[in-house]
Amino acid sequence: MTLNAENHFLSQLKALASDIISEADLERYLQVSQKRKKPLRVKFGIDPTFTDVHVGHCVPIRVLRLFQEAGHLPVLILGDATARLGDPTGRNDQRPALSAEEVEHNATSYFTQIGKVLDLSEGACEIHRNSEWFSGMDFFEVLRLLSESTVARLLERDDFQKRMEKKLPVHLHEMAYPLMQGWDSVQVRADVELGGNDQLFNLHMGRQLQERHGQQPQVCLTTPLLLGTDGRKMSKTYANHIPLTASAKDVFGKVMSLEDDAMESWFRLATSVSSEEVRALLEGHPREAKGRLAQEVCAWVHDEPSAQAAADNFVQQFREKQLPTDIATFTLEAKDWPLPTLLKELGLCASTSEARRMIEGGGVRVSQNVCTDVRFLLTLEIGKEVVLVQAGKRKFAYVQGT
RNA sequence: GGGGAGAUACCGAAGUGGUCAAACGGGACGGAUUGUAAAUCCGUUGGCUCAGCCUUCAGAGGUUCAAAUCCUCUUCUCCCCA
């Protein structure tokens, strides 16, 4: 890498980072790596506790890709050992411990999703499960690991402190969590570890453990958390996340529902649009700016053509109030259907009660006409034309009798 | 081991015998409006064969005409003392 390219790489990293511990180390490691023609080992860990990887997780993954493109080696840690403990992070409900099968299932789904953003092929990256080293540990080895830190040190963790203040439970095994994560770093001899900025404490632990075990301490690089559709941090528990599995249309729509104020950080963290261009966009019409943002994110999660299609579709459906082009057709028994039952049957509403409320609120249309009669009967006959049923602005279905 | 406090709907949080399917806030959904599934305003927010009925306030019993509310036991959490 030339000096210029290296500077460019560094500034790209810095643009995405919220903390780099420490920049000096990072620069030094990069130089050494180049001199010895030895790629840096860049660690990123995820626990397969649920199936959806969302756009928020992807900020560190984007950084990881930057490293990969610069010739370094991503080292992915799948926290299958940690996941099976059932870590009740930050909440007082006990997440049920996952079975080996569930972990396996989630892991597969994770890699398919991450594969969209990162090159996971042989040689391009390294993948480990932390059960590789944790499942063989006996109790005394566990104790030895626990002895590597102190209660006071662990209690410094922001998340623990907040929960203590709020008088929420902090379980003992959670205290072991940072140590386990740190131990991963020792095992894979990480040069750099990435994570969201809520991970800083855990990343520090890796540094500490590595030094205690005679390794050079990893650089900790954290990224800001992407905000969800409601302005809080993106998290599945807030249901404000954009899953990577969401359809192009959905990704587009969800980005469009971000608050205007969130656009700047989204552009920076989730797209590669240059800062000059972002500035220009933000000075222009917010709708256009957000449309561009949505298209960028969409193209990144899916691809260019589907992003374009989603954009066109959005304009047609919401600005020009046209019908979407991909309305599914359902075939139901030919008879008189009470409207609420029909809406539930078509999956447009979760329950007949919800359907009733929506009907009363004027959110339901049959053949383009608003229907506020809860007792409306829709007659389906064999061979008759399909009927368009709409619930809210986003849910449509065609029905016909059989 | 001793003492005290607590567990409420998606989340947070009121409610301490009937007027409670349960205030309020957030989220979500719907409507109006628009610049977009932004913002703002209004409405809805357990289920059903829906003017009625059924199941909910950690779990199991009990008292009562009537319990989220009172009693007993169980489970879990927090705080103080040891």
CSV table of C-alpha atoms (C1' of nucleotides) in Angstrom, one decimal:
chain,number,residue,atom,x,y,z
A,1,MET,CA,0.0,0.0,0.0
A,2,THR,CA,1.3,3.4,-0.9
A,3,LEU,CA,1.5,6.1,1.7
A,4,ASN,CA,-1.4,7.9,0.1
A,5,ALA,CA,-3.5,4.8,0.0
A,6,GLU,CA,-2.7,4.2,3.6
A,7,ASN,CA,-3.7,7.6,4.7
A,8,HIS,CA,-6.9,7.2,2.8
A,9,PHE,CA,-7.5,3.9,4.5
A,10,LEU,CA,-6.9,5.4,7.9
A,11,SER,CA,-9.2,8.3,7.3
A,12,GLN,CA,-11.9,6.0,6.2
A,13,LEU,CA,-11.5,4.1,9.4
A,14,LYS,CA,-11.6,7.2,11.5
A,15,ALA,CA,-14.8,8.4,9.8
A,16,LEU,CA,-16.6,5.2,10.9
A,17,ALA,CA,-15.0,5.0,14.3
A,18,SER,CA,-16.1,6.4,17.6
A,19,ASP,CA,-13.1,5.3,19.6
A,20,ILE,CA,-9.7,3.9,18.6
A,21,ILE,CA,-7.6,2.6,21.4
A,22,SER,CA,-5.1,3.6,20.4
A,23,GLU,CA,-4.5,5.3,17.1
A,24,ALA,CA,-0.8,5.2,17.7
A,25,ASP,CA,-0.9,1.5,18.1
A,26,LEU,CA,-3.0,1.1,15.0
A,27,GLU,CA,-0.6,3.1,12.9
A,28,ARG,CA,2.3,1.2,14.2
A,29,TYR,CA,0.7,-2.2,13.6
A,30,LEU,CA,-0.3,-1.2,10.1
A,31,GLN,CA,3.3,-0.2,9.4
A,32,VAL,CA,4.7,-3.5,10.8
A,33,SER,CA,2.1,-5.5,8.9
A,34,GLN,CA,3.1,-3.8,5.7
A,35,LYS,CA,6.8,-4.2,6.3
A,36,ARG,CA,6.6,-7.9,7.1
A,37,LYS,CA,3.9,-8.5,4.5
A,38,LYS,CA,1.7,-10.0,7.2
A,39,PRO,CA,-1.9,-9.1,7.3
A,40,LEU,CA,-3.4,-7.8,10.6
A,41,ARG,CA,-5.8,-10.2,12.3
A,42,VAL,CA,-9.0,-8.2,12.8
A,43,LYS,CA,-11.5,-9.8,15.2
A,44,PHE,CA,-15.2,-9.4,15.2
A,45,GLY,CA,-17.5,-11.4,17.4
A,46,ILE,CA,-21.2,-12.1,17.3
A,47,ASP,CA,-23.4,-14.2,19.5
A,48,PRO,CA,-25.9,-16.2,17.6
A,49,THR,CA,-28.7,-15.5,20.1
A,50,PHE,CA,-31.3,-14.7,17.5
A,51,THR,CA,-31.6,-14.9,13.7
A,52,ASP,CA,-31.8,-11.4,12.5
A,53,VAL,CA,-28.6,-9.5,11.7
A,54,HIS,CA,-29.7,-5.9,11.3
A,55,VAL,CA,-28.2,-2.9,9.7
A,56,GLY,CA,-26.9,-1.6,13.0
A,57,HIS,CA,-24.7,-4.6,13.4
A,58,CYS,CA,-23.3,-3.9,10.0
A,59,VAL,CA,-21.3,-0.7,10.9
A,60,PRO,CA,-18.5,-2.7,12.4
A,61,ILE,CA,-18.8,-5.2,9.6
A,62,ARG,CA,-18.3,-2.4,7.1
A,63,VAL,CA,-15.1,-1.5,8.9
A,64,LEU,CA,-14.2,-5.1,8.8
A,65,ARG,CA,-14.7,-5.0,5.0
A,66,LEU,CA,-12.4,-2.0,4.8
A,67,PHE,CA,-9.7,-4.0,6.5
A,68,GLN,CA,-10.4,-6.9,4.2
A,69,GLU,CA,-10.2,-4.8,1.1
A,70,ALA,CA,-6.9,-3.4,2.4
A,71,GLY,CA,-5.5,-6.9,2.5
A,72,HIS,CA,-6.0,-7.8,6.2
A,73,LEU,CA,-7.6,-10.8,7.6
A,74,PRO,CA,-11.1,-10.7,9.3
A,75,VAL,CA,-11.3,-13.2,12.1
A,76,LEU,CA,-15.0,-13.8,12.9
A,77,ILE,CA,-15.8,-15.3,16.2
A,78,LEU,CA,-19.2,-17.0,16.5
A,79,GLY,CA,-20.0,-16.8,20.2
A,80,ASP,CA,-21.7,-20.2,20.4
A,81,ALA,CA,-20.4,-20.8,23.8
A,82,THR,CA,-21.6,-17.5,25.1
A,83,ALA,CA,-24.9,-17.8,23.4
A,84,ARG,CA,-25.7,-21.1,25.0
A,85,LEU,CA,-25.4,-19.6,28.5
A,86,GLY,CA,-28.4,-17.5,27.9
A,87,ASP,CA,-27.0,-14.0,28.6
A,88,PRO,CA,-29.7,-11.7,30.0
A,89,THR,CA,-28.0,-8.6,28.8
A,90,GLY,CA,-29.4,-5.4,30.1
A,91,ARG,CA,-32.8,-6.7,30.8
A,92,ASN,CA,-34.3,-8.5,33.7
A,93,ASP,CA,-36.0,-11.3,31.7
A,94,GLN,CA,-34.0,-14.5,31.5
A,95,ARG,CA,-33.4,-15.3,28.0
A,96,PRO,CA,-33.8,-19.1,27.7
A,97,ALA,CA,-30.5,-20.9,27.1
A,98,LEU,CA,-30.4,-21.9,23.5
A,99,SER,CA,-30.0,-25.5,22.4
A,100,ALA,CA,-27.2,-26.6,20.2
A,101,GLU,CA,-29.6,-26.9,17.3
A,102,GLU,CA,-30.8,-23.4,17.6
A,103,VAL,CA,-27.3,-22.0,17.9
A,104,GLU,CA,-26.4,-23.9,14.7
A,105,HIS,CA,-29.5,-22.7,12.9
A,106,ASN,CA,-28.8,-19.1,13.9
A,107,ALA,CA,-25.2,-19.4,13.0
A,108,THR,CA,-25.9,-20.6,9.5
A,109,SER,CA,-28.4,-17.8,9.0
A,110,TYR,CA,-25.9,-15.2,10.3
A,111,PHE,CA,-23.2,-16.2,7.9
A,112,THR,CA,-25.6,-16.1,4.9
A,113,GLN,CA,-26.5,-12.6,6.0
A,114,ILE,CA,-23.0,-11.4,6.8
A,115,GLY,CA,-21.8,-12.9,3.5
A,116,LYS,CA,-23.7,-10.1,1.8
A,117,VAL,CA,-21.3,-7.6,3.2
A,118,LEU,CA,-18.2,-9.5,3.6
A,119,ASP,CA,-16.2,-12.0,1.5
A,120,LEU,CA,-16.4,-15.2,3.6
A,121,SER,CA,-14.6,-17.5,1.2
A,122,GLU,CA,-11.6,-19.6,2.1
A,123,GLY,CA,-8.5,-17.6,2.7
A,124,ALA,CA,-10.4,-14.3,2.7
A,125,CYS,CA,-11.3,-14.7,6.3
A,126,GLU,CA,-11.0,-16.9,9.3
A,127,ILE,CA,-14.0,-18.2,11.3
A,128,HIS,CA,-14.0,-19.6,14.8
A,129,ARG,CA,-16.6,-20.7,17.3
A,130,ASN,CA,-15.6,-19.9,20.8
A,131,SER,CA,-16.8,-23.3,21.9
A,132,GLU,CA,-13.6,-24.5,20.3
A,133,TRP,CA,-11.7,-23.3,23.4
A,134,PHE,CA,-14.5,-23.0,26.0
A,135,SER,CA,-16.2,-26.3,25.7
A,136,GLY,CA,-13.0,-28.1,26.7
A,137,MET,CA,-12.3,-26.0,29.8
A,138,ASP,CA,-12.7,-27.7,33.2
A,139,PHE,CA,-13.9,-25.8,36.2
A,140,PHE,CA,-10.5,-25.0,37.5
A,141,GLU,CA,-9.5,-23.5,34.2
A,142,VAL,CA,-12.6,-21.4,34.4
A,143,LEU,CA,-11.6,-20.2,37.8
A,144,ARG,CA,-8.2,-19.3,36.5
A,145,LEU,CA,-9.8,-17.2,33.8
A,146,LEU,CA,-12.1,-15.5,36.4
A,147,SER,CA,-9.0,-14.7,38.5
A,148,GLU,CA,-7.7,-12.6,35.7
A,149,SER,CA,-9.8,-9.7,36.7
A,150,THR,CA,-11.4,-8.2,39.8
A,151,VAL,CA,-14.9,-7.4,40.9
A,152,ALA,CA,-14.1,-3.7,41.1
A,153,ARG,CA,-12.7,-3.7,37.6
A,154,LEU,CA,-15.8,-5.5,36.2
A,155,LEU,CA,-18.2,-3.2,38.0
A,156,GLU,CA,-16.7,-0.3,36.1
A,157,ARG,CA,-18.6,-1.5,33.1
A,158,ASP,CA,-21.2,1.1,32.3
A,159,ASP,CA,-24.0,-1.4,31.7
A,160,PHE,CA,-23.4,-3.0,35.0
A,161,GLN,CA,-23.4,0.3,36.8
A,162,LYS,CA,-26.6,1.5,35.2
A,163,ARG,CA,-28.3,-1.7,36.1
A,164,MET,CA,-27.1,-1.6,39.7
A,165,GLU,CA,-28.3,2.0,39.9
A,166,LYS,CA,-31.7,0.9,38.6
A,167,LYS,CA,-31.7,-2.0,41.0
A,168,LEU,CA,-31.9,-4.5,38.2
A,169,PRO,CA,-30.3,-7.9,38.5
A,170,VAL,CA,-26.7,-8.5,37.3
A,171,HIS,CA,-26.0,-12.1,37.2
A,172,LEU,CA,-22.7,-13.7,38.1
A,173,HIS,CA,-22.1,-15.3,34.7
A,174,GLU,CA,-22.5,-11.9,33.1
A,175,MET,CA,-19.4,-10.8,34.9
A,176,ALA,CA,-17.6,-13.6,33.2
A,177,TYR,CA,-18.8,-12.4,29.8
A,178,PRO,CA,-16.2,-9.7,29.3
A,179,LEU,CA,-13.5,-12.2,30.3
A,180,MET,CA,-14.7,-14.8,27.9
A,181,GLN,CA,-14.7,-12.2,25.1
A,182,GLY,CA,-11.2,-11.1,26.1
A,183,TRP,CA,-10.1,-14.7,26.1
A,184,ASP,CA,-11.3,-15.1,22.6
A,185,SER,CA,-8.8,-12.3,21.7
A,186,VAL,CA,-6.0,-14.2,23.3
A,187,GLN,CA,-7.0,-17.4,21.5
A,188,VAL,CA,-7.1,-15.9,18.1
A,189,ARG,CA,-4.2,-13.5,18.7
A,190,ALA,CA,-6.2,-10.6,17.5
A,191,ASP,CA,-4.4,-7.4,16.4
A,192,VAL,CA,-7.5,-5.4,16.2
A,193,GLU,CA,-11.0,-5.9,17.6
A,194,LEU,CA,-14.1,-4.2,16.3
A,195,GLY,CA,-17.4,-3.6,18.0
A,196,GLY,CA,-20.2,-1.2,18.7
A,197,ASN,CA,-19.3,1.5,21.1
A,198,ASP,CA,-21.3,-0.2,23.8
A,199,GLN,CA,-18.6,-2.9,23.6
A,200,LEU,CA,-15.7,-0.8,24.6
A,201,PHE,CA,-15.4,-2.4,28.0
A,202,ASN,CA,-15.3,-5.9,26.6
A,203,LEU,CA,-12.8,-4.9,24.0
A,204,HIS,CA,-10.5,-3.4,26.7
A,205,MET,CA,-10.7,-6.7,28.5
A,206,GLY,CA,-9.1,-8.4,25.5
A,207,ARG,CA,-6.3,-5.9,25.6
A,208,GLN,CA,-5.7,-6.6,29.2
A,209,LEU,CA,-5.8,-10.4,28.9
A,210,GLN,CA,-3.5,-10.4,25.9
A,211,GLU,CA,-0.9,-8.3,27.8
A,212,ARG,CA,-1.1,-10.7,30.7
A,213,HIS,CA,-0.4,-13.6,28.4
A,214,GLY,CA,2.5,-12.0,26.7
A,215,GLN,CA,0.8,-10.9,23.5
A,216,GLN,CA,0.8,-7.5,22.0
A,217,PRO,CA,-2.5,-5.8,23.0
A,218,GLN,CA,-5.1,-5.5,20.3
A,219,VAL,CA,-6.3,-2.2,19.0
A,220,CYS,CA,-9.9,-1.6,20.1
A,221,LEU,CA,-12.0,0.1,17.4
A,222,THR,CA,-15.5,0.9,18.2
A,223,THR,CA,-18.2,2.3,15.9
A,224,PRO,CA,-21.1,4.6,16.8
A,225,LEU,CA,-24.5,2.8,17.1
A,226,LEU,CA,-26.8,3.4,14.3
A,227,LEU,CA,-30.1,4.8,15.4
A,228,GLY,CA,-33.3,2.9,14.8
A,229,THR,CA,-36.5,4.1,13.1
A,230,ASP,CA,-37.7,5.7,16.4
A,231,GLY,CA,-34.5,7.6,17.2
A,232,ARG,CA,-33.4,5.2,19.9
A,233,LYS,CA,-30.4,2.9,19.4
A,234,MET,CA,-31.2,0.2,16.9
A,235,SER,CA,-32.1,-2.9,18.7
A,236,LYS,CA,-34.3,-5.8,18.0
A,237,THR,CA,-35.9,-5.5,21.4
A,238,TYR,CA,-37.1,-2.0,20.5
A,239,ALA,CA,-38.5,-3.4,17.3
A,240,ASN,CA,-36.9,-0.4,15.5
A,241,HIS,CA,-34.4,-2.4,13.5
A,242,ILE,CA,-33.9,-3.0,9.9
A,243,PRO,CA,-33.1,-6.7,9.4
A,244,LEU,CA,-30.8,-7.7,6.6
A,245,THR,CA,-33.5,-10.2,5.6
A,246,ALA,CA,-36.0,-7.4,5.0
A,247,SER,CA,-37.2,-7.1,1.4
A,248,ALA,CA,-35.8,-4.2,-0.7
A,249,LYS,CA,-39.1,-2.5,-0.5
A,250,ASP,CA,-39.2,-2.8,3.3
A,251,VAL,CA,-35.6,-1.6,3.7
A,252,PHE,CA,-36.4,1.4,1.6
A,253,GLY,CA,-39.6,2.2,3.5
A,254,LYS,CA,-38.0,1.8,6.9
A,255,VAL,CA,-35.2,4.1,6.0
A,256,MET,CA,-37.7,6.6,4.8
A,257,SER,CA,-39.4,6.5,8.2
A,258,LEU,CA,-36.2,7.7,9.9
A,259,GLU,CA,-36.4,11.1,11.5
A,260,ASP,CA,-34.8,13.8,9.4
A,261,ASP,CA,-32.2,14.4,12.0
A,262,ALA,CA,-30.9,10.9,11.8
A,263,MET,CA,-29.9,11.2,8.2
A,264,GLU,CA,-26.5,12.7,8.7
A,265,SER,CA,-25.2,9.9,10.9
A,266,TRP,CA,-26.8,7.3,8.6
A,267,PHE,CA,-25.1,8.7,5.6
A,268,ARG,CA,-21.8,8.5,7.3
A,269,LEU,CA,-22.1,5.1,9.0
A,270,ALA,CA,-24.2,3.2,6.5
A,271,THR,CA,-23.2,4.5,3.1
A,272,SER,CA,-20.1,5.4,1.2
A,273,VAL,CA,-21.5,8.7,-0.1
A,274,SER,CA,-18.7,11.4,0.3
A,275,SER,CA,-19.0,14.0,2.9
A,276,GLU,CA,-19.2,16.8,0.4
A,277,GLU,CA,-22.1,15.1,-1.4
A,278,VAL,CA,-23.8,14.4,1.9
A,279,ARG,CA,-23.6,18.1,2.8
A,280,ALA,CA,-25.1,19.1,-0.5
A,281,LEU,CA,-27.9,16.5,-0.1
A,282,LEU,CA,-28.7,17.7,3.4
A,283,GLU,CA,-29.0,21.3,2.3
A,284,GLY,CA,-31.5,20.3,-0.4
A,285,HIS,CA,-34.9,18.9,0.0
A,286,PRO,CA,-35.1,16.4,2.9
A,287,ARG,CA,-37.3,14.1,1.0
A,288,GLU,CA,-34.8,13.8,-1.8
A,289,ALA,CA,-31.9,13.3,0.7
A,290,LYS,CA,-33.8,10.6,2.5
A,291,GLY,CA,-34.7,9.0,-0.8
A,292,ARG,CA,-31.1,8.9,-1.7
A,293,LEU,CA,-30.2,7.5,1.7
A,294,ALA,CA,-32.8,4.8,1.4
A,295,GLN,CA,-31.6,3.8,-2.0
A,296,GLU,CA,-28.0,3.7,-0.9
A,297,VAL,CA,-28.8,1.5,2.1
A,298,CYS,CA,-31.0,-0.7,0.0
A,299,ALA,CA,-28.4,-1.1,-2.7
A,300,TRP,CA,-25.9,-2.1,0.0
A,301,VAL,CA,-28.2,-4.6,1.7
A,302,HIS,CA,-29.6,-6.0,-1.6
A,303,ASP,CA,-28.3,-4.7,-4.9
A,304,GLU,CA,-28.5,-1.7,-7.3
A,305,PRO,CA,-31.4,-2.8,-9.5
A,306,SER,CA,-33.7,-3.8,-6.6
A,307,ALA,CA,-32.8,-0.5,-4.8
A,308,GLN,CA,-33.9,1.4,-7.9
A,309,ALA,CA,-37.1,-0.7,-8.2
A,310,ALA,CA,-37.8,-0.1,-4.5
A,311,ALA,CA,-37.3,3.6,-5.0
A,312,ASP,CA,-39.6,3.8,-8.0
A,313,ASN,CA,-42.2,1.7,-6.2
A,314,PHE,CA,-42.1,4.0,-3.2
A,315,VAL,CA,-42.7,7.1,-5.3
A,316,GLN,CA,-45.6,5.4,-7.1
A,317,GLN,CA,-47.2,4.0,-4.0
A,318,PHE,CA,-46.8,6.8,-1.5
A,319,ARG,CA,-46.4,10.0,-3.5
A,320,GLU,CA,-48.6,9.1,-6.4
A,321,LYS,CA,-50.8,6.9,-4.4
A,322,GLN,CA,-50.8,4.2,-7.0
A,323,LEU,CA,-51.3,0.5,-6.2
A,324,PRO,CA,-48.2,-1.5,-5.6
A,325,THR,CA,-47.3,-3.9,-8.4
A,326,ASP,CA,-46.7,-7.0,-6.3
A,327,ILE,CA,-50.1,-7.6,-4.6
A,328,ALA,CA,-50.6,-11.3,-3.8
A,329,THR,CA,-53.7,-13.0,-4.8
A,330,PHE,CA,-55.5,-15.3,-2.4
A,331,THR,CA,-58.1,-17.9,-3.1
A,332,LEU,CA,-60.7,-18.6,-0.4
A,333,GLU,CA,-63.8,-20.6,-0.1
A,334,ALA,CA,-66.7,-19.0,-2.0
A,335,LYS,CA,-69.1,-17.7,0.6
A,336,ASP,CA,-70.1,-14.6,2.5
A,337,TRP,CA,-67.1,-13.5,4.5
A,338,PRO,CA,-67.5,-11.2,7.4
A,339,LEU,CA,-64.9,-8.5,6.7
A,340,PRO,CA,-62.9,-8.8,10.0
A,341,THR,CA,-62.6,-12.6,9.5
A,342,LEU,CA,-61.5,-12.1,5.9
A,343,LEU,CA,-58.8,-9.5,6.9
A,344,LYS,CA,-57.5,-11.9,9.5
A,345,GLU,CA,-57.6,-14.8,7.0
A,346,LEU,CA,-55.7,-12.8,4.4
A,347,GLY,CA,-53.0,-12.0,7.0
A,348,LEU,CA,-53.7,-8.2,6.7
A,349,CYS,CA,-54.6,-8.0,10.4
A,350,ALA,CA,-53.4,-10.1,13.3
A,351,SER,CA,-56.8,-10.7,14.8
A,352,THR,CA,-60.4,-10.0,14.1
A,353,SER,CA,-60.4,-7.5,16.9
A,354,GLU,CA,-57.6,-5.6,15.3
A,355,ALA,CA,-59.4,-5.8,12.0
A,356,ARG,CA,-62.5,-4.3,13.5
A,357,ARG,CA,-60.6,-1.4,15.0
A,358,MET,CA,-59.0,-0.7,11.7
A,359,ILE,CA,-62.3,-0.8,9.9
A,360,GLU,CA,-63.8,1.6,12.5
A,361,GLY,CA,-60.8,3.8,12.1
A,362,GLY,CA,-61.4,4.1,8.4
A,363,GLY,CA,-58.3,2.2,7.4
A,364,VAL,CA,-59.9,-0.5,5.4
A,365,ARG,CA,-60.8,-0.4,1.7
A,366,VAL,CA,-62.6,-2.9,-0.4
A,367,SER,CA,-62.3,-2.4,-4.1
A,368,GLN,CA,-60.8,1.1,-3.5
A,369,ASN,CA,-63.7,2.3,-1.4
A,370,VAL,CA,-63.4,2.9,2.4
A,371,CYS,CA,-65.5,0.5,4.3
A,372,THR,CA,-66.3,1.4,7.9
A,373,ASP,CA,-69.0,-1.2,8.4
A,374,VAL,CA,-67.7,-3.8,10.8
A,375,ARG,CA,-70.5,-6.2,9.7
A,376,PHE,CA,-69.9,-5.9,6.1
A,377,LEU,CA,-70.1,-9.2,4.3
A,378,LEU,CA,-67.9,-9.7,1.3
A,379,THR,CA,-69.4,-12.3,-1.1
A,380,LEU,CA,-66.8,-14.4,-2.9
A,381,GLU,CA,-68.2,-16.4,-5.9
A,382,ILE,CA,-66.5,-18.9,-8.1
A,383,GLY,CA,-65.3,-17.4,-11.4
A,384,LYS,CA,-66.1,-13.8,-10.3
A,385,GLU,CA,-63.5,-11.1,-10.6
A,386,VAL,CA,-60.9,-10.8,-7.9
A,387,VAL,CA,-61.6,-8.3,-5.2
A,388,LEU,CA,-58.9,-5.8,-3.9
A,389,VAL,CA,-58.8,-5.6,-0.1
A,390,GLN,CA,-56.6,-3.0,1.5
A,391,ALA,CA,-55.7,-2.5,5.2
A,392,GLY,CA,-53.8,0.7,6.0
A,393,LYS,CA,-51.5,2.2,3.5
A,394,ARG,CA,-49.2,-0.8,3.1
A,395,LYS,CA,-51.2,-4.0,3.1
A,396,PHE,CA,-53.0,-5.2,0.0
A,397,ALA,CA,-54.4,-8.4,-1.2
A,398,TYR,CA,-56.5,-9.7,-4.0
A,399,VAL,CA,-59.1,-12.4,-3.2
A,400,GLN,CA,-61.2,-14.7,-5.2
A,401,GLY,CA,-63.6,-17.4,-4.5
A,402,THR,CA,-63.1,-21.1,-5.2
B,1,G,C1',-29.0,-16.8,58.2
B,2,G,C1',-32.1,-12.1,59.8
B,3,G,C1',-35.1,-7.8,58.3
B,4,G,C1',-37.5,-4.8,54.5
B,5,A,C1',-39.3,-3.8,49.3
B,6,G,C1',-41.1,-5.7,44.9
B,7,A,C1',-43.1,-8.8,40.3
B,8,U,C1',-49.0,-5.1,36.3
B,9,A,C1',-50.4,-5.4,29.1
B,10,C,C1',-44.8,-4.7,23.5
B,11,C,C1',-41.6,-1.5,27.1
B,12,G,C1',-41.6,2.0,31.2
B,13,A,C1',-45.0,3.0,35.0
B,14,A,C1',-50.0,4.1,38.0
B,15,G,C1',-53.6,1.4,40.4
B,16,U,C1',-54.0,-1.4,47.0
B,17,G,C1',-61.8,-4.8,47.5
B,18,G,C1',-66.6,-3.2,43.2
B,19,U,C1',-67.1,2.6,38.8
B,20,C,C1',-60.6,-2.2,36.0
B,21,A,C1',-59.7,-5.0,29.9
B,22,A,C1',-56.7,-1.7,34.0
B,23,A,C1',-54.5,5.9,34.3
B,24,C,C1',-50.2,8.1,32.0
B,25,G,C1',-45.6,8.0,28.8
B,26,G,C1',-42.8,5.6,24.9
B,27,G,C1',-43.4,2.3,20.9
B,28,A,C1',-46.7,0.2,17.3
B,29,C,C1',-51.0,0.6,14.2
B,30,G,C1',-55.0,3.7,11.8
B,31,G,C1',-56.8,8.6,10.1
B,32,A,C1',-56.0,13.8,8.5
B,33,U,C1',-52.4,16.7,6.6
B,34,U,C1',-47.7,17.0,4.1
B,35,G,C1',-42.1,17.0,2.0
B,36,U,C1',-41.6,10.6,3.0
B,37,A,C1',-43.5,5.1,6.1
B,38,A,C1',-40.1,12.8,8.5
B,39,A,C1',-42.7,16.5,11.6
B,40,U,C1',-47.6,18.0,13.4
B,41,C,C1',-52.7,16.9,14.9
B,42,C,C1',-56.5,13.2,16.0
B,43,G,C1',-57.8,8.2,17.1
B,44,U,C1',-56.8,2.9,18.4
B,45,U,C1',-53.6,-0.4,21.3
B,46,G,C1',-56.2,-8.7,25.1
B,47,G,C1',-59.3,-12.3,22.3
B,48,C,C1',-64.0,-13.8,20.1
B,49,U,C1',-69.3,-16.1,16.5
B,50,C,C1',-68.4,-8.3,19.2
B,51,A,C1',-74.7,-3.5,21.9
B,52,G,C1',-72.8,-9.6,24.3
B,53,C,C1',-69.3,-13.2,25.8
B,54,C,C1',-64.3,-15.2,27.2
B,55,U,C1',-59.2,-15.0,29.1
B,56,U,C1',-55.5,-11.5,31.6
B,57,C,C1',-52.2,-7.9,36.5
B,58,A,C1',-45.3,-13.7,38.4
B,59,G,C1',-47.4,-19.1,39.7
B,60,A,C1',-50.8,-22.3,42.8
B,61,G,C1',-54.5,-22.2,46.3
B,62,G,C1',-58.0,-19.5,49.7
B,63,U,C1',-61.4,-15.4,51.9
B,64,U,C1',-65.6,-12.6,49.6
B,65,C,C1',-71.9,-11.6,46.4
B,66,A,C1',-67.3,-9.2,44.2
B,67,A,C1',-59.9,-9.5,44.1
B,68,A,C1',-54.6,-6.7,40.1
B,69,U,C1',-56.1,-5.1,45.0
B,70,C,C1',-57.0,-9.2,51.3
B,71,C,C1',-54.7,-14.2,53.2
B,72,U,C1',-51.4,-18.7,52.5
B,73,C,C1',-47.7,-21.1,50.0
B,74,U,C1',-44.2,-21.3,45.7
B,75,U,C1',-40.8,-19.0,42.2
B,76,C,C1',-37.9,-14.8,40.9
B,77,U,C1',-35.6,-9.9,41.8
B,78,C,C1',-33.8,-5.6,44.6
B,79,C,C1',-32.1,-3.2,49.3
B,80,C,C1',-30.1,-3.4,54.3
B,81,C,C1',-27.7,-6.3,58.2
B,82,A,C1',-24.7,-10.9,59.2
